[in-house]
mmCIF file with all atom_site columns, C-alpha atoms in Angstrom:
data_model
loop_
_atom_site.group_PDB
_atom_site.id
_atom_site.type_symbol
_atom_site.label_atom_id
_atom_site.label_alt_id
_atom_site.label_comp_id
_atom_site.label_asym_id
_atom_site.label_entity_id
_atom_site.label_seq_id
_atom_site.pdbx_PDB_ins_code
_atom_site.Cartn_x
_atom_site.Cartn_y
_atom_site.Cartn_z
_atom_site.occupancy
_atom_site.B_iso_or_equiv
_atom_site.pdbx_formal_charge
_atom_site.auth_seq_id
_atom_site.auth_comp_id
_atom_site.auth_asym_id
_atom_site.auth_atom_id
_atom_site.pdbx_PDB_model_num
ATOM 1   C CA . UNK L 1 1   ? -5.634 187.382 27.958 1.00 77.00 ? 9   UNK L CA 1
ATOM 2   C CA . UNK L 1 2   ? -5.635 190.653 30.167 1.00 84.00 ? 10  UNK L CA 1
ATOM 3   C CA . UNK L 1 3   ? -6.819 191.103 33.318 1.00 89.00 ? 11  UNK L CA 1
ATOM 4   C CA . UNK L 1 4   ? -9.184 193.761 34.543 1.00 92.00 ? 12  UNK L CA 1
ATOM 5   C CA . UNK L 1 5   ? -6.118 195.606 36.406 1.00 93.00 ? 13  UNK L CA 1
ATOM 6   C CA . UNK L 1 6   ? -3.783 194.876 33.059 1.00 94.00 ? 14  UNK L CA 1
ATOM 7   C CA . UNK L 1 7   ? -6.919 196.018 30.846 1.00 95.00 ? 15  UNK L CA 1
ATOM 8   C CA . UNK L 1 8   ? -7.058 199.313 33.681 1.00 96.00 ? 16  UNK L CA 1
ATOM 9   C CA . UNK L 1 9   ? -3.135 199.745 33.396 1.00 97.00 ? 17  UNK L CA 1
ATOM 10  C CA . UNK L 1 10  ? -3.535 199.715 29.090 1.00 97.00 ? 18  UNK L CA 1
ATOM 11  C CA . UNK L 1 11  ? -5.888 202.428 29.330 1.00 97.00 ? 19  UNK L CA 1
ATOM 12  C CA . UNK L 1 12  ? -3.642 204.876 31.772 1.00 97.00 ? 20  UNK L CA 1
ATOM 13  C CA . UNK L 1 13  ? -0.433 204.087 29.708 1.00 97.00 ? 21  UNK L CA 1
ATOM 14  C CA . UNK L 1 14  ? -2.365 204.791 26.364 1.00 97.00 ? 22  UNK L CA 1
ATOM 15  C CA . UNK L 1 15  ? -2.919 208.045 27.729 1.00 97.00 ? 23  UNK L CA 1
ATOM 16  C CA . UNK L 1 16  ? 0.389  208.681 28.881 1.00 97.00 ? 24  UNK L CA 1
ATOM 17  C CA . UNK L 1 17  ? 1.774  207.943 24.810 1.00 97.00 ? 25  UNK L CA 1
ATOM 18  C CA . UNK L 1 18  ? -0.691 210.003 23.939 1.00 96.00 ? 26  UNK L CA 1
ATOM 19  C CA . UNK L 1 19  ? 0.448  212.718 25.516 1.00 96.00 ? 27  UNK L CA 1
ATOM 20  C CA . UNK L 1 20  ? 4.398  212.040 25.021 1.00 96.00 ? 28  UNK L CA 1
ATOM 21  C CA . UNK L 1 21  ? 3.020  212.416 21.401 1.00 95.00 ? 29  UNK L CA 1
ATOM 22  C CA . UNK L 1 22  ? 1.354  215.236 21.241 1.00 95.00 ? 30  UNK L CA 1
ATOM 23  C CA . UNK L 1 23  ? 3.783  217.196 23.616 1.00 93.00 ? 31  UNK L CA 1
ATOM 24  C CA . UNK L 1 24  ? 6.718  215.494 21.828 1.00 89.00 ? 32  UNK L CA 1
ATOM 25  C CA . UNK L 1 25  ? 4.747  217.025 18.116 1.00 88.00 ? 33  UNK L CA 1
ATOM 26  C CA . UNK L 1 26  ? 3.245  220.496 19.210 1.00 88.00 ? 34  UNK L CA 1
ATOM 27  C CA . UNK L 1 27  ? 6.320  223.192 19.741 1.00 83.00 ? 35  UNK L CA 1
ATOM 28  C CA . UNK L 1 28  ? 4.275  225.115 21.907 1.00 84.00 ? 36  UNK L CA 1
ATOM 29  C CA . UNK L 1 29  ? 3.883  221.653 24.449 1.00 87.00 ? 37  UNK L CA 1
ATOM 30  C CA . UNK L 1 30  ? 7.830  220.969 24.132 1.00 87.00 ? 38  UNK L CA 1
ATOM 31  C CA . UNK L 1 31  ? 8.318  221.828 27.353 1.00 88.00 ? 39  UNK L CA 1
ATOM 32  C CA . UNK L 1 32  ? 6.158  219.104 28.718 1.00 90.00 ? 40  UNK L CA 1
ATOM 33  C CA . UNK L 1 33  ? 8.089  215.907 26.967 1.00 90.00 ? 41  UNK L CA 1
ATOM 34  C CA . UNK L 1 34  ? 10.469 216.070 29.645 1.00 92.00 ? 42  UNK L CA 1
ATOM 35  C CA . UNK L 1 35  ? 7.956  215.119 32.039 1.00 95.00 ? 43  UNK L CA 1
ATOM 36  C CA . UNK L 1 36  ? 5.813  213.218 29.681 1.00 95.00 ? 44  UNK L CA 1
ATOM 37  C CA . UNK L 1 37  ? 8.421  210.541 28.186 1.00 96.00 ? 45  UNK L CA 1
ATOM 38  C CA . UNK L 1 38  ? 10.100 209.831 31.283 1.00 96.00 ? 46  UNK L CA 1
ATOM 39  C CA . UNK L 1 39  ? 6.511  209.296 32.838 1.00 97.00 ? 47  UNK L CA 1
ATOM 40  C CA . UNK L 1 40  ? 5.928  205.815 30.257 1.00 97.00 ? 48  UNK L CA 1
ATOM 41  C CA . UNK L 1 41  ? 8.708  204.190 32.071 1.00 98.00 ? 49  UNK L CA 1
ATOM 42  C CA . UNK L 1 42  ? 7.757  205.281 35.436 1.00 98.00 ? 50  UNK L CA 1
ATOM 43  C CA . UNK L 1 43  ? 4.118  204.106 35.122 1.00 98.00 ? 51  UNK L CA 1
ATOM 44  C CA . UNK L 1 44  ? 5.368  200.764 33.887 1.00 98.00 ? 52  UNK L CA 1
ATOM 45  C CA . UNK L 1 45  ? 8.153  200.620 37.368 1.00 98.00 ? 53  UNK L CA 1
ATOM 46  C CA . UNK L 1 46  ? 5.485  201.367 39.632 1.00 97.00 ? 54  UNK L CA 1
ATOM 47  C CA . UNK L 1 47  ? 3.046  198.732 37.922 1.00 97.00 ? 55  UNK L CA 1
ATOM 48  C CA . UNK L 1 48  ? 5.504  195.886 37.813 1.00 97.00 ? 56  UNK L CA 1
ATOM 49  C CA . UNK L 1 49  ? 6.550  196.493 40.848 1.00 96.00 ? 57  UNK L CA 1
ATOM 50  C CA . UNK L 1 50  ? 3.180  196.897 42.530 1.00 95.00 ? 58  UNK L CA 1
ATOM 51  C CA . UNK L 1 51  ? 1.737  193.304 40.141 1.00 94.00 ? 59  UNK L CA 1
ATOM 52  C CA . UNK L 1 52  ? 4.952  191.164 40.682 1.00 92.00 ? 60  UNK L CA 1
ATOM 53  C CA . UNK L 1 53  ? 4.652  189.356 43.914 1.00 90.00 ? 61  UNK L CA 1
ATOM 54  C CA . UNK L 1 54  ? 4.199  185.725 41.932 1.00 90.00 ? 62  UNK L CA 1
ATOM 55  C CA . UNK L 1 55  ? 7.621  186.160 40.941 1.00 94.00 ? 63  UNK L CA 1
ATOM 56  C CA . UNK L 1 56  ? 10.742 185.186 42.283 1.00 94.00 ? 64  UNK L CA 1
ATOM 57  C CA . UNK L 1 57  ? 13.148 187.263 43.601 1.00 95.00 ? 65  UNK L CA 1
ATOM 58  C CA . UNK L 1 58  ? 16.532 187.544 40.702 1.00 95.00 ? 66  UNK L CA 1
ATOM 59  C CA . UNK L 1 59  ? 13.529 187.573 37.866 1.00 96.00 ? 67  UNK L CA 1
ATOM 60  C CA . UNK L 1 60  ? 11.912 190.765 39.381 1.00 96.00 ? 68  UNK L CA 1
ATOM 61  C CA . UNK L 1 61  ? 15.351 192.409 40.112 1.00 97.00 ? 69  UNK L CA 1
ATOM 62  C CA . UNK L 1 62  ? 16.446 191.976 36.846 1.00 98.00 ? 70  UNK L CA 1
ATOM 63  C CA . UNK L 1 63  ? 13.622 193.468 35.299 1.00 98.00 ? 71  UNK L CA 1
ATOM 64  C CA . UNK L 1 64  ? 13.294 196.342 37.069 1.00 98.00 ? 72  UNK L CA 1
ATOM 65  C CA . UNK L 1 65  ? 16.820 196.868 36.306 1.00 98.00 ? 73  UNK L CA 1
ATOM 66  C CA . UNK L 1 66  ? 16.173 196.994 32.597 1.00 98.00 ? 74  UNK L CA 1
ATOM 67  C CA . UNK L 1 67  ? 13.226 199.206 32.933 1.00 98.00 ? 75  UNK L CA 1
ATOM 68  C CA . UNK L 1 68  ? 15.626 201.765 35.172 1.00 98.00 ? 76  UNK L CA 1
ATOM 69  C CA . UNK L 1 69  ? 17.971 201.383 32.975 1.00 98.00 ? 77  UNK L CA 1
ATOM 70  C CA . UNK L 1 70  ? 15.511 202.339 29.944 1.00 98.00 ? 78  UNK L CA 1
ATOM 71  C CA . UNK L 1 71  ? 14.279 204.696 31.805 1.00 98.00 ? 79  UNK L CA 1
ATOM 72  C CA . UNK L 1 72  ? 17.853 206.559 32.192 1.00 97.00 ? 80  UNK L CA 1
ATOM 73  C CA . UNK L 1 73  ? 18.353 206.073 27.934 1.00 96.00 ? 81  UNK L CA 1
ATOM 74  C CA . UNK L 1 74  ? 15.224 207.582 27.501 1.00 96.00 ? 82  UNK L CA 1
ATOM 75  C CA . UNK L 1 75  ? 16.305 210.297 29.379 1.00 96.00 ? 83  UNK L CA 1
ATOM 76  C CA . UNK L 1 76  ? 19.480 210.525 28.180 1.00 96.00 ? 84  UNK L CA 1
ATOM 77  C CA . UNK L 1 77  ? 18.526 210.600 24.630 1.00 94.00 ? 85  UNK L CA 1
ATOM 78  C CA . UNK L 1 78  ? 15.916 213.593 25.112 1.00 93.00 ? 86  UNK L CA 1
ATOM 79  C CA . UNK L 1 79  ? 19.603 215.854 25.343 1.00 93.00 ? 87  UNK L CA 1
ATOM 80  C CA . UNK L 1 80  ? 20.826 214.188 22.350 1.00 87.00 ? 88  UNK L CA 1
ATOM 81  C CA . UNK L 1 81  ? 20.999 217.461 20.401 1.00 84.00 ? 89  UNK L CA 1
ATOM 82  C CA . UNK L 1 82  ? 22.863 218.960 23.270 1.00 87.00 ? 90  UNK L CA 1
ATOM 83  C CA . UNK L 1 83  ? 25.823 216.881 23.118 1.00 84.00 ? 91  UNK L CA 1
ATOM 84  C CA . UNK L 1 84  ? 26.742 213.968 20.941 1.00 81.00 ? 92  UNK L CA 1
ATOM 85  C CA . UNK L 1 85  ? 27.908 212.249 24.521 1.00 90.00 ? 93  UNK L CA 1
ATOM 86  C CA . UNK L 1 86  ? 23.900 211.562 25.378 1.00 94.00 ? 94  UNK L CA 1
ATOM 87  C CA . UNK L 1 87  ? 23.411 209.643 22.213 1.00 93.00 ? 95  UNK L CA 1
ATOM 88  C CA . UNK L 1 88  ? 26.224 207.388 23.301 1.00 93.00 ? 96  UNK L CA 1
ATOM 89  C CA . UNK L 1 89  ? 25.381 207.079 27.275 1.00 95.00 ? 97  UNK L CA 1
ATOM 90  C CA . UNK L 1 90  ? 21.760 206.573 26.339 1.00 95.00 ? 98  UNK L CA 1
ATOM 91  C CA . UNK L 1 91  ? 22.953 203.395 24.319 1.00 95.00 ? 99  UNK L CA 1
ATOM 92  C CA . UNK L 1 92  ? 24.739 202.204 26.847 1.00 96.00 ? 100 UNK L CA 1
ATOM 93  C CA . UNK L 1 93  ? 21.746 202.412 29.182 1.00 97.00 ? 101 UNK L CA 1
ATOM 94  C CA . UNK L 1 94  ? 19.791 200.529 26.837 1.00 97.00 ? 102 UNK L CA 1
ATOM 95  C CA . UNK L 1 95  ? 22.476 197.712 26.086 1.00 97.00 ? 103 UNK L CA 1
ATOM 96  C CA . UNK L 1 96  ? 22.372 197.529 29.824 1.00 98.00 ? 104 UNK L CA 1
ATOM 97  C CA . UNK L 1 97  ? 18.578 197.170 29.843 1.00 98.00 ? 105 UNK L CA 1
ATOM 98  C CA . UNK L 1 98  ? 18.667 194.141 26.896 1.00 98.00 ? 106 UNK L CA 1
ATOM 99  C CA . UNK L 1 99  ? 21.252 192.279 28.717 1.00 98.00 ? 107 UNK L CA 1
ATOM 100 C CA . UNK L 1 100 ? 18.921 192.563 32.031 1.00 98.00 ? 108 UNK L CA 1
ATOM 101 C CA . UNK L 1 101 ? 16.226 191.325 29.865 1.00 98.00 ? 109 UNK L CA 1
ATOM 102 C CA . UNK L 1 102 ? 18.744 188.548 28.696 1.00 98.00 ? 110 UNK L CA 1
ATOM 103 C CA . UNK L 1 103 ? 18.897 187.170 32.036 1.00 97.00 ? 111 UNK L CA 1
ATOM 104 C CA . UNK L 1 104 ? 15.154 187.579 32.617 1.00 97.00 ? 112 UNK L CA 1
ATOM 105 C CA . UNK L 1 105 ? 14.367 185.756 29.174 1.00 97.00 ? 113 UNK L CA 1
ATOM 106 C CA . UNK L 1 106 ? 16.847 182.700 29.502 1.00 95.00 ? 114 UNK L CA 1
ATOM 107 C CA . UNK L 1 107 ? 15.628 181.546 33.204 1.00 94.00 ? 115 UNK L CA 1
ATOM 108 C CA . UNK L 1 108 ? 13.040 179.797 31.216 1.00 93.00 ? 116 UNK L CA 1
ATOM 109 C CA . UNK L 1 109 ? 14.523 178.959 28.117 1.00 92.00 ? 117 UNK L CA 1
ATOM 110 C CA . UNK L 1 110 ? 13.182 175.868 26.803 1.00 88.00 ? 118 UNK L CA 1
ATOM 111 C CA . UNK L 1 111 ? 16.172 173.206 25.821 1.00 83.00 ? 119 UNK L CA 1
ATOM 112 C CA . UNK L 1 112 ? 13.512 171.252 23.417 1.00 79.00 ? 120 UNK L CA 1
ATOM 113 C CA . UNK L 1 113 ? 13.208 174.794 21.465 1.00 80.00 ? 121 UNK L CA 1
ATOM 114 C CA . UNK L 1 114 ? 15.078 174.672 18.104 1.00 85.00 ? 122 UNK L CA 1
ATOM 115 C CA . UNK L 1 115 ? 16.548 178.268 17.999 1.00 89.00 ? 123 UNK L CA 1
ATOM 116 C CA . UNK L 1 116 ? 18.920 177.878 14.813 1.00 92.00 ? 124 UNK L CA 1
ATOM 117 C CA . UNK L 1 117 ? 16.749 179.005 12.030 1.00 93.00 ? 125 UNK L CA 1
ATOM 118 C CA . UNK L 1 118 ? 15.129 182.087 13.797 1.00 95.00 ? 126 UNK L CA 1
ATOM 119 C CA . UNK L 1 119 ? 19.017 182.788 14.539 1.00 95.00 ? 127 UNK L CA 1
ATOM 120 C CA . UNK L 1 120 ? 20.016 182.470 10.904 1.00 96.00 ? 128 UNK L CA 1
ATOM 121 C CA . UNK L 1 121 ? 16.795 184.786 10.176 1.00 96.00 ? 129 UNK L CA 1
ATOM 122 C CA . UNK L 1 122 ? 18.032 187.552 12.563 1.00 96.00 ? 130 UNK L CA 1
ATOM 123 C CA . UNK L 1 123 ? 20.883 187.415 10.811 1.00 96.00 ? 131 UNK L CA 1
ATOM 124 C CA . UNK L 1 124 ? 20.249 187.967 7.249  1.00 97.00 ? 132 UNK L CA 1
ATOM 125 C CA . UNK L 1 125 ? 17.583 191.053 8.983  1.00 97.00 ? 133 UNK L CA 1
ATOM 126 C CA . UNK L 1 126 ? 20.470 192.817 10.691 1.00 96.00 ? 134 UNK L CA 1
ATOM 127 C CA . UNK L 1 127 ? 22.880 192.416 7.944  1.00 96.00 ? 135 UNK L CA 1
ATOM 128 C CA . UNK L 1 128 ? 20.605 193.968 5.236  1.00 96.00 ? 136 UNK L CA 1
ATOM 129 C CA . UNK L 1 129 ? 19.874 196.352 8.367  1.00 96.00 ? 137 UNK L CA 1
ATOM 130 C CA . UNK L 1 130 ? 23.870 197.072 8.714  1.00 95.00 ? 138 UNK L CA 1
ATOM 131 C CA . UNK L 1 131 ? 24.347 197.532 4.874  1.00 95.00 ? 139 UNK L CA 1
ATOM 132 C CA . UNK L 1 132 ? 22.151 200.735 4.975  1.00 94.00 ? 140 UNK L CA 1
ATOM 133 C CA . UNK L 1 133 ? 23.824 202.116 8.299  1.00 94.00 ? 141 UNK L CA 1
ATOM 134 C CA . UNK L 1 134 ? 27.372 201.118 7.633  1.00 92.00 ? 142 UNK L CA 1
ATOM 135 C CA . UNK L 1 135 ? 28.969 204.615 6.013  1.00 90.00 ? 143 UNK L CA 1
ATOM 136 C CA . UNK L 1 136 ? 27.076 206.680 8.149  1.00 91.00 ? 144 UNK L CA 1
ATOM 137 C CA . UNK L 1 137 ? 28.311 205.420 11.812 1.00 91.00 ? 145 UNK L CA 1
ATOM 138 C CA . UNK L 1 138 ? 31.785 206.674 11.881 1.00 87.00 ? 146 UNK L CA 1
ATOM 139 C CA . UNK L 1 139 ? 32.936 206.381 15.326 1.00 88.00 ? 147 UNK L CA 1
ATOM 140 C CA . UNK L 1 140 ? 29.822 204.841 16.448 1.00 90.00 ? 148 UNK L CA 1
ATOM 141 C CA . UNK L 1 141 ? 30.699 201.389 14.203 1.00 93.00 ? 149 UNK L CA 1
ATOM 142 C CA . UNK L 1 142 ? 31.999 199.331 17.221 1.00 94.00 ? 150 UNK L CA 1
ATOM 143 C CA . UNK L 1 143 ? 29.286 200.900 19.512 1.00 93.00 ? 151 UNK L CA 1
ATOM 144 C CA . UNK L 1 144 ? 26.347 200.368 17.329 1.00 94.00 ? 152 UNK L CA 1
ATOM 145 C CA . UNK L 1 145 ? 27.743 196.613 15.840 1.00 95.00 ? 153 UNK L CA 1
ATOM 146 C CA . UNK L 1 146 ? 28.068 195.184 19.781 1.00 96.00 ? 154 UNK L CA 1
ATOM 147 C CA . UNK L 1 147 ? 24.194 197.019 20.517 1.00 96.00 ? 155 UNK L CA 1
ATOM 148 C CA . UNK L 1 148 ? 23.121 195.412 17.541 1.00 96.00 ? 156 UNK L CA 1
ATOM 149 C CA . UNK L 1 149 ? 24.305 191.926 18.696 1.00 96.00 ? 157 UNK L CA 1
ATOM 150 C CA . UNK L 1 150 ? 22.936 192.397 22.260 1.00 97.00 ? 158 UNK L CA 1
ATOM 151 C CA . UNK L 1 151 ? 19.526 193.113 21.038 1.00 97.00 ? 159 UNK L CA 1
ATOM 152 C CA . UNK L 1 152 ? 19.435 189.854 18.382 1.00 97.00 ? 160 UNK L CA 1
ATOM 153 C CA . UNK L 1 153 ? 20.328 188.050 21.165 1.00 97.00 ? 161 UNK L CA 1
ATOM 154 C CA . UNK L 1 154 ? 17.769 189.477 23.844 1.00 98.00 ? 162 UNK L CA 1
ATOM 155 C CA . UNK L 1 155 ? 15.034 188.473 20.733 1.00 98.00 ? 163 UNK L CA 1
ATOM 156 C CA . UNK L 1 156 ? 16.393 185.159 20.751 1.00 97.00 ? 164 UNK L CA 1
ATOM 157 C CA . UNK L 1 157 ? 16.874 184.377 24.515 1.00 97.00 ? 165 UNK L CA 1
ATOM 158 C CA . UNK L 1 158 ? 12.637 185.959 24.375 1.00 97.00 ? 166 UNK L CA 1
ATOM 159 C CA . UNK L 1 159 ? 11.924 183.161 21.447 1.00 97.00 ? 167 UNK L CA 1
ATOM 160 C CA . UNK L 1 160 ? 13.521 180.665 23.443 1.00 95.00 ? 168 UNK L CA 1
ATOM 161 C CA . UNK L 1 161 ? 11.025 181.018 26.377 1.00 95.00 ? 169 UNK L CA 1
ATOM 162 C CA . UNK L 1 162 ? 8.783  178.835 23.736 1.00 93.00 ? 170 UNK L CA 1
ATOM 163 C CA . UNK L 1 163 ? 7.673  175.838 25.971 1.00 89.00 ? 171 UNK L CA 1
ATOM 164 C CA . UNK L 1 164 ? 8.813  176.446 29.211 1.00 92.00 ? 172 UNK L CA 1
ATOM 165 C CA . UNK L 1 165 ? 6.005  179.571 30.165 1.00 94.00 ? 173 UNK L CA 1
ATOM 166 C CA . UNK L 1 166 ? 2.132  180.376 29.490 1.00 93.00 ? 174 UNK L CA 1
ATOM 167 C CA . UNK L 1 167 ? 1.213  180.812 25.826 1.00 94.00 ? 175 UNK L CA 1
ATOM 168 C CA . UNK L 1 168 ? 0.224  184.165 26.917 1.00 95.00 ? 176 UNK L CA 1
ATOM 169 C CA . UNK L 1 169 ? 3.463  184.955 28.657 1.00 96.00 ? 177 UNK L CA 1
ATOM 170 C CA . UNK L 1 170 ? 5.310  183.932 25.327 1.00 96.00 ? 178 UNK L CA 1
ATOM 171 C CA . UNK L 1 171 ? 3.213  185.283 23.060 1.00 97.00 ? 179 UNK L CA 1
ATOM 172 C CA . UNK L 1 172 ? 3.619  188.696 24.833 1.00 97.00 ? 180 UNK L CA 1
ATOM 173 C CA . UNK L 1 173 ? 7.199  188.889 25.174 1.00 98.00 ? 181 UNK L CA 1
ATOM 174 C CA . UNK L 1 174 ? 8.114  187.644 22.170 1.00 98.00 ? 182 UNK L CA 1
ATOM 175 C CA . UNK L 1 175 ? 5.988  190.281 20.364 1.00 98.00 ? 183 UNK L CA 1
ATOM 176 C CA . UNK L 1 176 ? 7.156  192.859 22.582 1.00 98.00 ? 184 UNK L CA 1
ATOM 177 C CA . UNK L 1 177 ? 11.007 192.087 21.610 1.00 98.00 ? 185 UNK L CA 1
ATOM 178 C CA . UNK L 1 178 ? 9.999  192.405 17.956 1.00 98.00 ? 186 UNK L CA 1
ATOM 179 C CA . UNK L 1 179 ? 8.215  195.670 18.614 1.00 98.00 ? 187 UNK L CA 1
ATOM 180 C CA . UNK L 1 180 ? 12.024 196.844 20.577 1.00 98.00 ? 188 UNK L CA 1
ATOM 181 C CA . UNK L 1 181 ? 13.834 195.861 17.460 1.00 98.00 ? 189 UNK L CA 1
ATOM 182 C CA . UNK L 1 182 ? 11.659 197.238 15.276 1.00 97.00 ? 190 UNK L CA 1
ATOM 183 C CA . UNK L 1 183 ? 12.110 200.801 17.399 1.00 97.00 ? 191 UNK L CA 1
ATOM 184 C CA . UNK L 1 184 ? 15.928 200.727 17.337 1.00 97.00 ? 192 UNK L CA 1
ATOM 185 C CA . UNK L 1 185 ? 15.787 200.083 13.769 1.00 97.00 ? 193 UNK L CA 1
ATOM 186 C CA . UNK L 1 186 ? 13.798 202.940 12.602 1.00 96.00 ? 194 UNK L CA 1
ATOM 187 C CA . UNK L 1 187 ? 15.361 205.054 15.234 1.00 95.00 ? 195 UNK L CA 1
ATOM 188 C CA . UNK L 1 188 ? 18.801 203.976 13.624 1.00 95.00 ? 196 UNK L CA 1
ATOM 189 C CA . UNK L 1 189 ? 17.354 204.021 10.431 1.00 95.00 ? 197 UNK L CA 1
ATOM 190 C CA . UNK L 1 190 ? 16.074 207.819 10.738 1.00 95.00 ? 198 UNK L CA 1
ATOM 191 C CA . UNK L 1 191 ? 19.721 208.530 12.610 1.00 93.00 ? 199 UNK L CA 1
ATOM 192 C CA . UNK L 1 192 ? 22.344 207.350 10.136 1.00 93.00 ? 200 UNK L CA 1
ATOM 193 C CA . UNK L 1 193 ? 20.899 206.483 6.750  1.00 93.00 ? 201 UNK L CA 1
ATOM 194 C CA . UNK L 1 194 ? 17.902 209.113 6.438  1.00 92.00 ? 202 UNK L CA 1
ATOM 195 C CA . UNK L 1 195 ? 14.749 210.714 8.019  1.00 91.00 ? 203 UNK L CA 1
ATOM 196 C CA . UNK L 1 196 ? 11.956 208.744 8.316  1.00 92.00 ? 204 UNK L CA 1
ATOM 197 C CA . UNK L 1 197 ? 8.165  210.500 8.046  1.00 91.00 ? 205 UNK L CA 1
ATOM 198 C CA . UNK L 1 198 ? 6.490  210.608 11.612 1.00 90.00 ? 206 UNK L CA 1
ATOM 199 C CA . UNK L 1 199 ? 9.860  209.081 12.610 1.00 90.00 ? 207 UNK L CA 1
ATOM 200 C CA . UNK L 1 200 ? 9.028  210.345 16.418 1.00 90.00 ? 208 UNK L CA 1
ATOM 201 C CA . UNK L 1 201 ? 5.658  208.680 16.649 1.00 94.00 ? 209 UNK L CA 1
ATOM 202 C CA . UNK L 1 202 ? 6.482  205.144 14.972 1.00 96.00 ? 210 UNK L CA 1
ATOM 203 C CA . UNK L 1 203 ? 9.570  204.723 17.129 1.00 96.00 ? 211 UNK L CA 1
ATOM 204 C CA . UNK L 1 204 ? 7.661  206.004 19.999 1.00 96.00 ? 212 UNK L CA 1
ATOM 205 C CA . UNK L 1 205 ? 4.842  203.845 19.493 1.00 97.00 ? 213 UNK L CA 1
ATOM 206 C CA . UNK L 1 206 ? 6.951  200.407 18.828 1.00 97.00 ? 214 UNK L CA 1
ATOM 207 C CA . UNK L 1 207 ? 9.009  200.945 21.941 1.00 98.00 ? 215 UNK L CA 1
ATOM 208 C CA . UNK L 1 208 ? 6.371  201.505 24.135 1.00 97.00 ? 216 UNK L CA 1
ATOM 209 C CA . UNK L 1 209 ? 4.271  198.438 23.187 1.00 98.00 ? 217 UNK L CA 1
ATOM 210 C CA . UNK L 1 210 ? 7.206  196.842 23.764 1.00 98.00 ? 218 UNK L CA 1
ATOM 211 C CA . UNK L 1 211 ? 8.024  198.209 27.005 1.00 98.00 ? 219 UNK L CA 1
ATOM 212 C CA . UNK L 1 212 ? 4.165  196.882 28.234 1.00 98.00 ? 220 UNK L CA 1
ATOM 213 C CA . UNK L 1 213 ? 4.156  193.256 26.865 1.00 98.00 ? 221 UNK L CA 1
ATOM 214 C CA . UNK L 1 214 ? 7.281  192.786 28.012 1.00 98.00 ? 222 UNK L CA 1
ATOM 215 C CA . UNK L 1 215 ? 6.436  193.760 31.516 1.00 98.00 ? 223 UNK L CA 1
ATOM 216 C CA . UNK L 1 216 ? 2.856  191.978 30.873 1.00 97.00 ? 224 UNK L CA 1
ATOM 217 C CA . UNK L 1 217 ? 4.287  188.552 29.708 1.00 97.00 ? 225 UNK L CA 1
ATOM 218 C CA . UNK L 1 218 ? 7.059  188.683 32.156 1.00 97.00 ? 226 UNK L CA 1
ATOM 219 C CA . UNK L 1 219 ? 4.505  189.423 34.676 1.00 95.00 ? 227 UNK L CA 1
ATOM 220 C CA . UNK L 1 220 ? 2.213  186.568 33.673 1.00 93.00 ? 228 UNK L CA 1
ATOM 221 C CA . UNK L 1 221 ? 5.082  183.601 33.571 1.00 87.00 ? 229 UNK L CA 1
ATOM 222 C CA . UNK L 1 222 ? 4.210  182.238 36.658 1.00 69.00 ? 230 UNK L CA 1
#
């Protein structure tokens, strides 16, 4: 499923959570996150754009837009306790990134690929997902409601791929946009309705899988 340079690539960005976790965990390593979480989104620019040469031209723009433009939430987000203004520029950095991988996603949709009833499924998820955030968001209603519509739709234009790429590119993508849904919802989860144990390392973990299938199935779809 991997190749030896994928399989080689695995290993290095293992070790780069790793430390973003530790670092991120241990007071006394603080310091270091700010080098260490903006480092899992370089590693994956500098792969994808080094392992992309099969693909064609708008489909590796567009993704290395949404992995700049991750890389500039993440960034954003690590001041959050600064100012309440980072929380909101880092989501709009990451509803910039989904709607990159929008575009990415639906240059191979597949029109035989019945989309309804994972649609209606989304659905009923990010309403029960809603009713716990709802009296929490204040200000950020509007914000977080049009994020949360960008990223069921980035999971859908990644199921519709179904048919039209490699099992292995489908497979891969698809399971990284569950992992980036699952991230946003424990890191709104933990935000707005209330802490979540190990909060840092679960939503830490689930985006950066993400992150690497994506760029590993979108890599492998020609």
């Amino acid at each position: 499923m991997l190749t030896k340079t994928e399989k080689l690539f695995s290993f290095i960005f293992l070790i780069i959570v790793i430390a973003e976790l530790v670092c991120d965990s241990v007071e006394s390593l603080n310091t270091y996150h700010y080098f260490t979480k903006p480092l899992i989104l370089i590693s994956l620019i500098i792969f994808f754009w080094k392992h992309s040469q099969n693909l064609d031209v708008n489909t590796k723009r567009f993704t290395l837009l949404a992995l700049s433009f991750s890389l500039l939430g993440d960034i954003l987000l690590m001041f959050v306790n600064t100012s309440a203004n980072f929380f909101i520029g880092g989501l709009i950095a990451f509803l910039v990134a989904h709607i990159m991988y929008v575009f990415v996603f639906l240059k191979k949709k597949s029109t035989a690929n019945n989309t309804l009833p994972f649609i209606v499924i989304l659905l009923l998820y990010a309403t029960i997902l809603f009713y716990f955030l709802k009296d929490r968001l204040d200000d950020l209603m509007l914000p977080v409601i049009v994020y949360m519509f960008v990223i069921l739709l980035m999971v859908v234009a990644a199921f519709s791929r179904k048919g039209s790429v490699s099992k292995n590119s489908y497979i891969l993508v698809f399971l990284g946009a569950l992992f980036f849904i699952t991230s946003d919802s424990l890191l709104a989860l933990n935000k707005f309705y209330a802490p979540l144990p190990f909060s840092s390392i679960s939503i830490m973990l689930t985006y950066s899988i993400a992150q690497l299938f994506i760029v590993f199935g979108i890599k492998k779809q020609q």
